[in-house]
PDB file of C-alpha atoms in Angstrom:
ATOM      1  CA  MET T 670       3.097  37.281   0.157  1.00 66.00           C
ATOM      2  CA  ASP T 671       5.664  37.421   2.979  1.00 75.00           C
ATOM      3  CA  THR T 672       7.310  34.036   3.593  1.00 83.00           C
ATOM      4  CA  MET T 673       7.767  35.013   7.232  1.00 86.00           C
ATOM      5  CA  HIS T 674       3.979  35.071   7.568  1.00 89.00           C
ATOM      6  CA  LEU T 675       3.937  31.549   6.163  1.00 90.00           C
ATOM      7  CA  GLU T 676       6.528  30.474   8.725  1.00 89.00           C
ATOM      8  CA  TYR T 677       4.344  31.869  11.504  1.00 91.00           C
ATOM      9  CA  PHE T 678       1.335  30.044  10.032  1.00 91.00           C
ATOM     10  CA  ILE T 679       3.237  26.721   9.924  1.00 91.00           C
ATOM     11  CA  GLU T 680       4.380  27.104  13.534  1.00 90.00           C
ATOM     12  CA  VAL T 681       0.856  27.856  14.805  1.00 91.00           C
ATOM     13  CA  ALA T 682      -0.420  24.797  12.900  1.00 91.00           C
ATOM     14  CA  ARG T 683       2.307  22.717  14.498  1.00 89.00           C
ATOM     15  CA  GLN T 684       1.844  23.998  18.055  1.00 88.00           C
ATOM     16  CA  LYS T 685      -1.954  24.520  17.895  1.00 88.00           C
ATOM     17  CA  SER T 686      -1.346  27.599  20.009  1.00 89.00           C
ATOM     18  CA  PHE T 687      -0.627  31.256  19.240  1.00 90.00           C
ATOM     19  CA  SER T 688       1.128  31.862  22.561  1.00 90.00           C
ATOM     20  CA  LYS T 689       3.378  28.802  22.369  1.00 89.00           C
ATOM     21  CA  SER T 690       4.256  29.622  18.772  1.00 90.00           C
ATOM     22  CA  ALA T 691       5.203  33.150  19.800  1.00 90.00           C
ATOM     23  CA  GLU T 692       7.551  31.753  22.464  1.00 89.00           C
ATOM     24  CA  ILE T 693       9.263  29.442  19.966  1.00 88.00           C
ATOM     25  CA  LEU T 694       9.523  32.181  17.336  1.00 88.00           C
ATOM     26  CA  HIS T 695      10.774  34.679  19.966  1.00 88.00           C
ATOM     27  CA  ILE T 696       8.205  37.326  19.022  1.00 91.00           C
ATOM     28  CA  SER T 697       5.091  38.703  20.696  1.00 91.00           C
ATOM     29  CA  GLN T 698       1.755  36.920  20.460  1.00 91.00           C
ATOM     30  CA  PRO T 699       0.033  39.986  18.908  1.00 91.00           C
ATOM     31  CA  SER T 700       2.648  39.879  16.129  1.00 92.00           C
ATOM     32  CA  VAL T 701       1.793  36.248  15.395  1.00 91.00           C
ATOM     33  CA  SER T 702      -1.944  36.953  15.482  1.00 91.00           C
ATOM     34  CA  LYS T 703      -1.571  39.937  13.142  1.00 92.00           C
ATOM     35  CA  ALA T 704       0.542  37.915  10.682  1.00 91.00           C
ATOM     36  CA  ILE T 705      -2.081  35.163  10.557  1.00 92.00           C
ATOM     37  CA  LYS T 706      -4.889  37.700  10.161  1.00 92.00           C
ATOM     38  CA  ASP T 707      -3.018  39.440   7.314  1.00 91.00           C
ATOM     39  CA  LEU T 708      -2.478  36.073   5.638  1.00 91.00           C
ATOM     40  CA  GLU T 709      -6.188  35.218   5.925  1.00 91.00           C
ATOM     41  CA  ILE T 710      -7.118  38.553   4.362  1.00 91.00           C
ATOM     42  CA  GLN T 711      -4.651  38.028   1.511  1.00 91.00           C
ATOM     43  CA  LEU T 712      -5.911  34.506   0.804  1.00 90.00           C
ATOM     44  CA  GLY T 713      -9.570  35.279   1.467  1.00 91.00           C
ATOM     45  CA  VAL T 714     -10.065  32.243   3.737  1.00 92.00           C
ATOM     46  CA  THR T 715     -10.092  31.413   7.446  1.00 93.00           C
ATOM     47  CA  LEU T 716      -7.034  29.351   8.341  1.00 93.00           C
ATOM     48  CA  PHE T 717      -7.805  28.393  11.945  1.00 92.00           C
ATOM     49  CA  TYR T 718     -10.730  27.566  14.178  1.00 89.00           C
ATOM     50  CA  ARG T 719     -10.156  29.571  17.331  1.00 85.00           C
ATOM     51  CA  ASN T 720     -11.677  29.345  20.800  1.00 78.00           C
ATOM     52  CA  THR T 721     -10.433  29.607  24.378  1.00 70.00           C
ATOM     53  CA  LYS T 722      -9.392  25.941  24.531  1.00 74.00           C
ATOM     54  CA  PHE T 723      -7.695  25.149  21.242  1.00 78.00           C
ATOM     55  CA  VAL T 724      -6.590  26.313  17.812  1.00 88.00           C
ATOM     56  CA  ASP T 725      -6.997  23.953  14.865  1.00 89.00           C
ATOM     57  CA  LEU T 726      -6.685  24.110  11.082  1.00 92.00           C
ATOM     58  CA  THR T 727      -9.758  24.633   8.930  1.00 91.00           C
ATOM     59  CA  ASP T 728     -10.138  22.577   5.751  1.00 91.00           C
ATOM     60  CA  ALA T 729      -8.705  25.511   3.797  1.00 92.00           C
ATOM     61  CA  GLY T 730      -5.857  25.770   6.304  1.00 90.00           C
ATOM     62  CA  LYS T 731      -4.918  22.117   5.770  1.00 90.00           C
ATOM     63  CA  ILE T 732      -4.729  22.625   2.012  1.00 90.00           C
ATOM     64  CA  ILE T 733      -2.633  25.779   2.351  1.00 91.00           C
ATOM     65  CA  LEU T 734      -0.319  24.214   4.954  1.00 90.00           C
ATOM     66  CA  GLU T 735       1.208  21.743   2.524  1.00 86.00           C
ATOM     67  CA  GLN T 736       1.859  24.424  -0.083  1.00 87.00           C
ATOM     68  CA  ALA T 737       3.179  26.829   2.552  1.00 87.00           C
ATOM     69  CA  GLN T 738       5.725  24.252   3.688  1.00 84.00           C
ATOM     70  CA  LYS T 739       6.935  23.742   0.140  1.00 83.00           C
ATOM     71  CA  ILE T 740       7.313  27.500  -0.358  1.00 85.00           C
ATOM     72  CA  VAL T 741       9.170  28.013   2.932  1.00 81.00           C
ATOM     73  CA  SER T 742      11.354  24.958   2.328  1.00 76.00           C
ATOM     74  CA  SER T 743      12.219  26.198  -1.159  1.00 77.00           C
ATOM     75  CA  VAL T 744      13.176  29.614   0.158  1.00 76.00           C
ATOM     76  CA  ASN T 745      15.207  28.023   2.964  1.00 71.00           C
ATOM     77  CA  ASN T 746      16.930  25.783   0.452  1.00 68.00           C
ATOM     78  CA  ILE T 747      18.000  28.802  -1.574  1.00 69.00           C
ATOM     79  CA  THR T 748      19.552  30.238   1.581  1.00 65.00           C
ATOM     80  CA  ALA T 749      21.096  26.893   2.472  1.00 60.00           C
ATOM     81  CA  ARG T 750      22.668  26.560  -0.973  1.00 61.00           C
ATOM     82  CA  LEU T 751      24.147  30.054  -0.688  1.00 60.00           C
ATOM     83  CA  ASP T 752      25.364  29.298   2.823  1.00 60.00           C
ATOM     84  CA  GLY T 753      26.835  26.098   1.422  1.00 53.00           C
ATOM     85  CA  LEU T 754      29.407  28.262  -0.344  1.00 45.00           C
ATOM     86  CA  THR T 755      30.898  28.799   3.103  1.00 47.00           C
ATOM     87  CA  LYS T 756      30.162  25.182   4.142  1.00 50.00           C
ATOM     88  CA  LEU T 757      27.538  26.207   6.693  1.00 52.00           C
ATOM     89  CA  GLN T 758      24.638  23.741   7.156  1.00 67.00           C
ATOM     90  CA  THR T 759      21.541  25.212   8.817  1.00 72.00           C
ATOM     91  CA  GLY T 760      17.840  24.479   9.185  1.00 79.00           C
ATOM     92  CA  LYS T 761      15.273  22.765  11.408  1.00 86.00           C
ATOM     93  CA  VAL T 762      14.059  19.181  11.644  1.00 91.00           C
ATOM     94  CA  HIS T 763      10.789  18.333  13.411  1.00 92.00           C
ATOM     95  CA  ILE T 764      10.554  14.829  14.904  1.00 93.00           C
ATOM     96  CA  GLY T 765       7.586  13.228  16.684  1.00 90.00           C
ATOM     97  CA  LEU T 766       8.266  10.506  19.208  1.00 85.00           C
ATOM     98  CA  PRO T 767       6.290   8.508  21.775  1.00 79.00           C
ATOM     99  CA  PRO T 768       7.200   9.399  25.367  1.00 71.00           C
ATOM    100  CA  ILE T 769       6.873   5.922  26.817  1.00 62.00           C
ATOM    101  CA  THR T 770       9.121   3.698  24.774  1.00 54.00           C
ATOM    102  CA  GLY T 771      12.591   5.155  25.213  1.00 54.00           C
ATOM    103  CA  ILE T 772      14.712   5.808  22.117  1.00 58.00           C
ATOM    104  CA  THR T 773      18.225   5.405  23.509  1.00 62.00           C
ATOM    105  CA  PRO T 774      19.764   3.975  20.279  1.00 68.00           C
ATOM    106  CA  PHE T 775      18.345   6.816  18.197  1.00 77.00           C
ATOM    107  CA  SER T 776      19.290   9.410  20.811  1.00 80.00           C
ATOM    108  CA  LYS T 777      22.937   8.395  20.468  1.00 81.00           C
ATOM    109  CA  LEU T 778      22.656   8.604  16.687  1.00 84.00           C
ATOM    110  CA  LEU T 779      21.177  12.112  16.924  1.00 87.00           C
ATOM    111  CA  GLY T 780      24.034  13.090  19.217  1.00 88.00           C
ATOM    112  CA  LEU T 781      26.513  12.100  16.505  1.00 90.00           C
ATOM    113  CA  PHE T 782      24.481  14.015  13.905  1.00 91.00           C
ATOM    114  CA  LYS T 783      24.450  17.133  16.082  1.00 91.00           C
ATOM    115  CA  LYS T 784      28.236  17.050  16.386  1.00 91.00           C
ATOM    116  CA  GLU T 785      28.591  17.003  12.608  1.00 89.00           C
ATOM    117  CA  TYR T 786      25.790  19.529  11.938  1.00 89.00           C
ATOM    118  CA  PRO T 787      25.801  21.891  14.953  1.00 89.00           C
ATOM    119  CA  ASN T 788      23.766  24.548  13.130  1.00 86.00           C
ATOM    120  CA  ILE T 789      20.816  22.274  12.370  1.00 88.00           C
ATOM    121  CA  THR T 790      18.144  22.504  15.071  1.00 89.00           C
ATOM    122  CA  ILE T 791      16.196  19.366  15.996  1.00 90.00           C
ATOM    123  CA  GLN T 792      12.820  19.989  17.604  1.00 90.00           C
ATOM    124  CA  PHE T 793      10.957  17.129  19.294  1.00 88.00           C
ATOM    125  CA  PHE T 794       7.208  16.685  19.721  1.00 86.00           C
ATOM    126  CA  GLU T 795       5.788  14.124  22.128  1.00 82.00           C
ATOM    127  CA  TYR T 796       2.908  12.171  20.551  1.00 80.00           C
ATOM    128  CA  GLY T 797       1.499   8.665  20.545  1.00 75.00           C
ATOM    129  CA  ALA T 798       2.106   6.681  17.347  1.00 75.00           C
ATOM    130  CA  LYS T 799      -1.528   7.039  16.250  1.00 78.00           C
ATOM    131  CA  LYS T 800      -1.105  10.833  16.271  1.00 85.00           C
ATOM    132  CA  ILE T 801       2.335  10.869  14.657  1.00 89.00           C
ATOM    133  CA  GLU T 802       1.156   9.343  11.366  1.00 88.00           C
ATOM    134  CA  PRO T 803      -1.555  12.023  10.774  1.00 89.00           C
ATOM    135  CA  ALA T 804       0.969  14.727  11.747  1.00 90.00           C
ATOM    136  CA  LEU T 805       3.362  13.364   9.109  1.00 91.00           C
ATOM    137  CA  CYS T 806       0.561  13.425   6.531  1.00 88.00           C
ATOM    138  CA  ASP T 807      -0.383  17.005   7.478  1.00 86.00           C
ATOM    139  CA  GLY T 808       3.230  18.140   7.194  1.00 86.00           C
ATOM    140  CA  LEU T 809       3.509  19.128  10.865  1.00 88.00           C
ATOM    141  CA  LEU T 810       6.401  16.690  11.334  1.00 92.00           C
ATOM    142  CA  ASP T 811       9.318  15.754   9.110  1.00 93.00           C
ATOM    143  CA  PHE T 812       9.864  12.387  10.790  1.00 95.00           C
ATOM    144  CA  GLY T 813       8.276  10.162  13.398  1.00 92.00           C
ATOM    145  CA  ILE T 814       9.849   7.474  15.564  1.00 90.00           C
ATOM    146  CA  ILE T 815       7.214   4.742  15.655  1.00 87.00           C
ATOM    147  CA  PHE T 816       6.499   1.166  14.625  1.00 85.00           C
ATOM    148  CA  PRO T 817       7.261   0.532  10.943  1.00 87.00           C
ATOM    149  CA  PRO T 818       3.989   1.595   9.257  1.00 85.00           C
ATOM    150  CA  GLU T 819       1.702  -0.956   7.667  1.00 81.00           C
ATOM    151  CA  ASP T 820       0.814   1.398   4.815  1.00 83.00           C
ATOM    152  CA  THR T 821       4.007   1.275   2.732  1.00 86.00           C
ATOM    153  CA  ASN T 822       2.269   3.151  -0.082  1.00 90.00           C
ATOM    154  CA  LYS T 823       1.991   6.211   2.134  1.00 91.00           C
ATOM    155  CA  PHE T 824       5.134   6.041   4.273  1.00 94.00           C
ATOM    156  CA  ASP T 825       8.825   5.192   3.986  1.00 94.00           C
ATOM    157  CA  SER T 826      10.797   3.978   6.998  1.00 93.00           C
ATOM    158  CA  LEU T 827      14.170   2.874   8.347  1.00 91.00           C
ATOM    159  CA  SER T 828      14.074   0.380  11.239  1.00 88.00           C
ATOM    160  CA  PHE T 829      16.762   0.878  13.871  1.00 82.00           C
ATOM    161  CA  SER T 830      15.768  -1.106  16.993  1.00 82.00           C
ATOM    162  CA  ARG T 831      13.742  -4.118  18.143  1.00 85.00           C
ATOM    163  CA  ASP T 832      13.131  -4.756  21.827  1.00 87.00           C
ATOM    164  CA  SER T 833      11.059  -7.389  23.626  1.00 91.00           C
ATOM    165  CA  LEU T 834       8.454  -6.393  26.215  1.00 92.00           C
ATOM    166  CA  LYS T 835       8.678  -7.621  29.793  1.00 95.00           C
ATOM    167  CA  VAL T 836       6.175  -7.690  32.641  1.00 96.00           C
ATOM    168  CA  ILE T 837       7.075  -5.483  35.607  1.00 96.00           C
ATOM    169  CA  MET T 838       5.654  -5.956  39.088  1.00 97.00           C
ATOM    170  CA  SER T 839       6.398  -5.585  42.766  1.00 96.00           C
ATOM    171  CA  PRO T 840       8.868  -8.156  44.185  1.00 96.00           C
ATOM    172  CA  GLU T 841       6.009  -9.163  46.500  1.00 94.00           C
ATOM    173  CA  HIS T 842       3.700 -10.053  43.613  1.00 96.00           C
ATOM    174  CA  PRO T 843       2.889 -13.802  43.359  1.00 95.00           C
ATOM    175  CA  LEU T 844       4.068 -13.898  39.726  1.00 96.00           C
ATOM    176  CA  ALA T 845       7.548 -12.724  40.781  1.00 95.00           C
ATOM    177  CA  GLN T 846       8.390 -16.320  41.716  1.00 95.00           C
ATOM    178  CA  TYR T 847       8.418 -17.347  38.044  1.00 95.00           C
ATOM    179  CA  ASP T 848      11.351 -16.883  35.677  1.00 94.00           C
ATOM    180  CA  SER T 849       9.093 -16.311  32.656  1.00 95.00           C
ATOM    181  CA  LEU T 850       5.381 -15.881  32.015  1.00 95.00           C
ATOM    182  CA  ASP T 851       2.614 -16.654  29.542  1.00 94.00           C
ATOM    183  CA  PHE T 852      -0.236 -14.275  28.755  1.00 95.00           C
ATOM    184  CA  THR T 853      -2.657 -16.862  30.166  1.00 95.00           C
ATOM    185  CA  MET T 854      -1.017 -16.364  33.572  1.00 96.00           C
ATOM    186  CA  LEU T 855      -2.051 -12.687  33.509  1.00 96.00           C
ATOM    187  CA  LYS T 856      -5.770 -13.393  33.153  1.00 95.00           C
ATOM    188  CA  ASN T 857      -6.690 -12.276  36.678  1.00 95.00           C
ATOM    189  CA  GLU T 858      -4.171  -9.469  36.938  1.00 96.00           C
ATOM    190  CA  GLU T 859      -4.865  -5.739  36.920  1.00 96.00           C
ATOM    191  CA  PHE T 860      -3.082  -3.962  34.069  1.00 97.00           C
ATOM    192  CA  VAL T 861      -1.518  -0.528  33.977  1.00 95.00           C
ATOM    193  CA  LEU T 862      -1.677  -0.142  30.208  1.00 93.00           C
ATOM    194  CA  TYR T 863      -0.447   2.167  27.517  1.00 88.00           C
ATOM    195  CA  HIS T 864      -2.740   4.991  26.462  1.00 86.00           C
ATOM    196  CA  PRO T 865      -4.924   4.083  23.418  1.00 88.00           C
ATOM    197  CA  ASP T 866      -2.876   6.527  21.290  1.00 81.00           C
ATOM    198  CA  PHE T 867      -0.078   3.945  21.355  1.00 84.00           C
ATOM    199  CA  ARG T 868       0.047   0.932  19.065  1.00 84.00           C
ATOM    200  CA  LEU T 869       1.404  -1.129  21.954  1.00 86.00           C
ATOM    201  CA  HIS T 870      -1.995  -0.682  23.610  1.00 90.00           C
ATOM    202  CA  ASP T 871      -3.670  -2.600  20.785  1.00 91.00           C
ATOM    203  CA  MET T 872      -0.891  -5.198  20.634  1.00 91.00           C
ATOM    204  CA  VAL T 873      -1.297  -6.056  24.316  1.00 93.00           C
ATOM    205  CA  LEU T 874      -5.078  -6.260  23.981  1.00 95.00           C
ATOM    206  CA  ASP T 875      -4.739  -8.584  20.983  1.00 94.00           C
ATOM    207  CA  ARG T 876      -2.424 -10.943  22.859  1.00 94.00           C
ATOM    208  CA  CYS T 877      -4.794 -11.040  25.830  1.00 95.00           C
ATOM    209  CA  LYS T 878      -7.697 -11.842  23.512  1.00 96.00           C
ATOM    210  CA  GLU T 879      -5.659 -14.643  21.929  1.00 94.00           C
ATOM    211  CA  ALA T 880      -5.194 -16.030  25.440  1.00 95.00           C
ATOM    212  CA  GLY T 881      -8.976 -16.018  25.896  1.00 96.00           C
ATOM    213  CA  TYR T 882      -9.691 -12.963  28.022  1.00 96.00           C
ATOM    214  CA  TYR T 883     -10.002  -9.178  28.080  1.00 95.00           C
ATOM    215  CA  PRO T 884      -7.572  -7.594  30.573  1.00 95.00           C
ATOM    216  CA  LYS T 885      -8.665  -5.791  33.711  1.00 96.00           C
ATOM    217  CA  ILE T 886      -7.335  -2.296  33.023  1.00 96.00           C
ATOM    218  CA  ILE T 887      -7.040  -0.062  36.080  1.00 96.00           C
ATOM    219  CA  PHE T 888      -5.201   2.803  34.396  1.00 95.00           C
ATOM    220  CA  GLU T 889      -3.993   3.955  30.975  1.00 93.00           C
ATOM    221  CA  THR T 890      -1.079   6.366  30.689  1.00 88.00           C
ATOM    222  CA  ALA T 891       1.553   7.801  28.369  1.00 81.00           C
ATOM    223  CA  GLN T 892       4.214   8.026  31.115  1.00 84.00           C
ATOM    224  CA  PHE T 893       6.316   4.954  31.832  1.00 84.00           C
ATOM    225  CA  GLN T 894       7.478   6.451  35.170  1.00 87.00           C
ATOM    226  CA  LEU T 895       3.872   6.292  36.374  1.00 91.00           C
ATOM    227  CA  MET T 896       3.559   2.691  35.167  1.00 92.00           C
ATOM    228  CA  VAL T 897       6.638   1.824  37.211  1.00 93.00           C
ATOM    229  CA  GLN T 898       5.353   3.601  40.323  1.00 94.00           C
ATOM    230  CA  LEU T 899       2.012   1.786  40.245  1.00 95.00           C
ATOM    231  CA  ALA T 900       3.758  -1.548  39.750  1.00 95.00           C
ATOM    232  CA  GLU T 901       6.140  -0.777  42.641  1.00 95.00           C
ATOM    233  CA  ALA T 902       3.120  -0.098  44.878  1.00 95.00           C
ATOM    234  CA  ASN T 903       1.730  -3.540  43.891  1.00 95.00           C
ATOM    235  CA  LEU T 904      -1.371  -1.920  42.418  1.00 95.00           C
ATOM    236  CA  GLY T 905      -1.021  -3.747  39.120  1.00 95.00           C
ATOM    237  CA  ILE T 906       1.346  -5.060  36.470  1.00 97.00           C
ATOM    238  CA  ALA T 907       2.706  -3.251  33.413  1.00 96.00           C
ATOM    239  CA  LEU T 908       4.581  -4.132  30.227  1.00 94.00           C
ATOM    240  CA  LEU T 909       7.720  -2.210  29.309  1.00 92.00           C
ATOM    241  CA  PRO T 910      10.563  -2.629  26.781  1.00 89.00           C
ATOM    242  CA  ASP T 911      13.592  -4.563  28.008  1.00 89.00           C
ATOM    243  CA  ALA T 912      15.830  -1.506  27.500  1.00 84.00           C
ATOM    244  CA  VAL T 913      13.691   0.405  30.013  1.00 86.00           C
ATOM    245  CA  CYS T 914      13.500  -2.527  32.447  1.00 89.00           C
ATOM    246  CA  LYS T 915      17.296  -2.784  32.620  1.00 88.00           C
ATOM    247  CA  ASN T 916      17.437   0.673  34.242  1.00 87.00           C
ATOM    248  CA  LEU T 917      14.865  -0.079  36.955  1.00 90.00           C
ATOM    249  CA  ASP T 918      15.721  -0.592  40.624  1.00 91.00           C
ATOM    250  CA  GLY T 919      15.506  -4.351  41.155  1.00 89.00           C
ATOM    251  CA  ASN T 920      14.853  -3.847  44.855  1.00 93.00           C
ATOM    252  CA  THR T 921      11.527  -2.106  44.244  1.00 94.00           C
ATOM    253  CA  VAL T 922      10.305  -3.589  40.965  1.00 96.00           C
ATOM    254  CA  VAL T 923      11.158  -6.776  39.061  1.00 96.00           C
ATOM    255  CA  SER T 924      10.711  -7.739  35.413  1.00 96.00           C
ATOM    256  CA  ARG T 925       9.898 -11.079  33.844  1.00 96.00           C
ATOM    257  CA  SER T 926      10.196 -12.176  30.211  1.00 95.00           C
ATOM    258  CA  PHE T 927       7.424 -13.753  28.168  1.00 94.00           C
ATOM    259  CA  ASN T 928       7.685 -17.277  26.866  1.00 91.00           C
ATOM    260  CA  ASP T 929       7.528 -17.456  23.079  1.00 84.00           C
ATOM    261  CA  PRO T 930       5.951 -15.966  21.144  1.00 86.00           C
ATOM    262  CA  GLN T 931       7.466 -12.744  22.399  1.00 87.00           C
ATOM    263  CA  ILE T 932       5.855  -9.352  21.915  1.00 88.00           C
ATOM    264  CA  TYR T 933       8.244  -6.776  20.479  1.00 88.00           C
ATOM    265  CA  LEU T 934       8.567  -3.028  20.315  1.00 85.00           C
ATOM    266  CA  GLU T 935      10.137  -2.206  16.952  1.00 85.00           C
ATOM    267  CA  LEU T 936      11.036   1.404  16.234  1.00 86.00           C
ATOM    268  CA  ALA T 937      11.716   3.051  12.895  1.00 90.00           C
ATOM    269  CA  LEU T 938      12.378   6.497  11.509  1.00 92.00           C
ATOM    270  CA  VAL T 939       9.258   7.156   9.418  1.00 94.00           C
ATOM    271  CA  TRP T 940       8.437   9.890   6.902  1.00 94.00           C
ATOM    272  CA  LYS T 941       5.668  10.638   4.415  1.00 92.00           C
ATOM    273  CA  LYS T 942       6.425   9.167   1.018  1.00 90.00           C
ATOM    274  CA  GLU T 943       6.840  11.713  -1.802  1.00 82.00           C
ATOM    275  CA  ARG T 944       6.482  14.662   0.584  1.00 83.00           C
ATOM    276  CA  TYR T 945       9.054  17.394   0.081  1.00 81.00           C
ATOM    277  CA  LEU T 946      11.792  17.282   2.730  1.00 84.00           C
ATOM    278  CA  SER T 947      13.793  20.352   3.645  1.00 83.00           C
ATOM    279  CA  HIS T 948      17.540  20.478   3.168  1.00 83.00           C
ATOM    280  CA  ALA T 949      18.106  19.859   6.903  1.00 86.00           C
ATOM    281  CA  ALA T 950      15.681  16.905   6.934  1.00 90.00           C
ATOM    282  CA  ARG T 951      17.435  15.331   3.947  1.00 89.00           C
ATOM    283  CA  GLU T 952      20.795  15.735   5.653  1.00 89.00           C
ATOM    284  CA  LEU T 953      19.452  13.879   8.710  1.00 92.00           C
ATOM    285  CA  LEU T 954      17.918  11.136   6.576  1.00 93.00           C
ATOM    286  CA  ASN T 955      21.167  10.581   4.658  1.00 92.00           C
ATOM    287  CA  PHE T 956      23.100  10.541   7.937  1.00 93.00           C
ATOM    288  CA  VAL T 957      20.786   7.877   9.414  1.00 91.00           C
ATOM    289  CA  LYS T 958      21.019   5.739   6.271  1.00 91.00           C
ATOM    290  CA  ALA T 959      24.823   5.890   6.349  1.00 90.00           C
ATOM    291  CA  PHE T 960      24.920   5.091  10.074  1.00 87.00           C
ATOM    292  CA  LEU T 961      22.634   2.065   9.712  1.00 85.00           C
ATOM    293  CA  ALA T 962      24.627   0.809   6.721  1.00 84.00           C
ATOM    294  CA  VAL T 963      27.866   0.924   8.736  1.00 76.00           C
ATOM    295  CA  ARG T 964      26.189  -0.805  11.696  1.00 66.00           C
ATOM    296  CA  THR T 965      24.836  -3.558   9.443  1.00 57.00           C
ATOM    297  CA  ASN T 966      28.215  -4.140   7.794  1.00 53.00           C
ATOM    298  CA  THR T 967      29.912  -4.300  11.206  1.00 48.00           C
ATOM    299  CA  PHE T 968      27.363  -6.864  12.395  1.00 38.00           C
ATOM    300  CA  PHE T 969      27.886  -9.141   9.398  1.00 38.00           C
ATOM    301  CA  LYS T 970      31.665  -8.934   9.724  1.00 44.00           C
ATOM    302  CA  ARG T 971      31.374 -10.109  13.330  1.00 44.00           C
ATOM    303  CA  GLN T 972      29.318 -13.111  12.196  1.00 43.00           C
ATOM    304  CA  GLN T 973      31.987 -14.236   9.704  1.00 44.00           C
TER     305      GLN T 973
END
């Protein structure tokens, strides 16, 4: 069995597209299709459901995916160990992240990692948190940047940021006169809310229910720029992390804090517990652990 065929199979599973996989792999789409067909013949199973709209793994494909990743990772590790003789670190790391939250602290950390490991490629995939966890379980991602998972038996995580949510609105909005707000004050407002794929969507709904109402939702989106634009036009209010609010134009949109209890966006680097990580993924994980340890020690020294 050709490991290159397995690499093509993993990429199609990740992208859910033969054409997009071909672009990433820098080969022709017929070559990808032939490799997958040859692999199906060798294994005697169908790996993908195919139609004009989507490509998805069959049950057999899901089982084979996990083993294929282990095989490819093992082969890559052999190469990496040999390359290590010349101190060359190579490989790929696949990270899923939500598009709406902003990951500035982690972006800076990745920039430092890239300087130290220039030959390791980091590939990003834009998903909501509710899609990142299944992708981690299926082996399509090495890491996700999401809320610390509730299921600690299934996932490991490293928290790296915690940011309070603020309400954004037009300066002309009646609530703009207040310095801070309660959820009860939003009862009659129209919400531009996070898409249901995001855990923040459920958190906001829960807080509204605690305040005794269900919010009037006029739009749900995964793009914070669109949330800002609708708030600027005074079409509704939205809730965004403080780090995002600090970069907004105060002349067109204003932000207001919540009175306690606050609602927080906490982000962590998350990975599937006991799943095999490639050499490159382990290098990134060790780098993040070391970075967070230094940051924690620096913080405590400042408090002394």
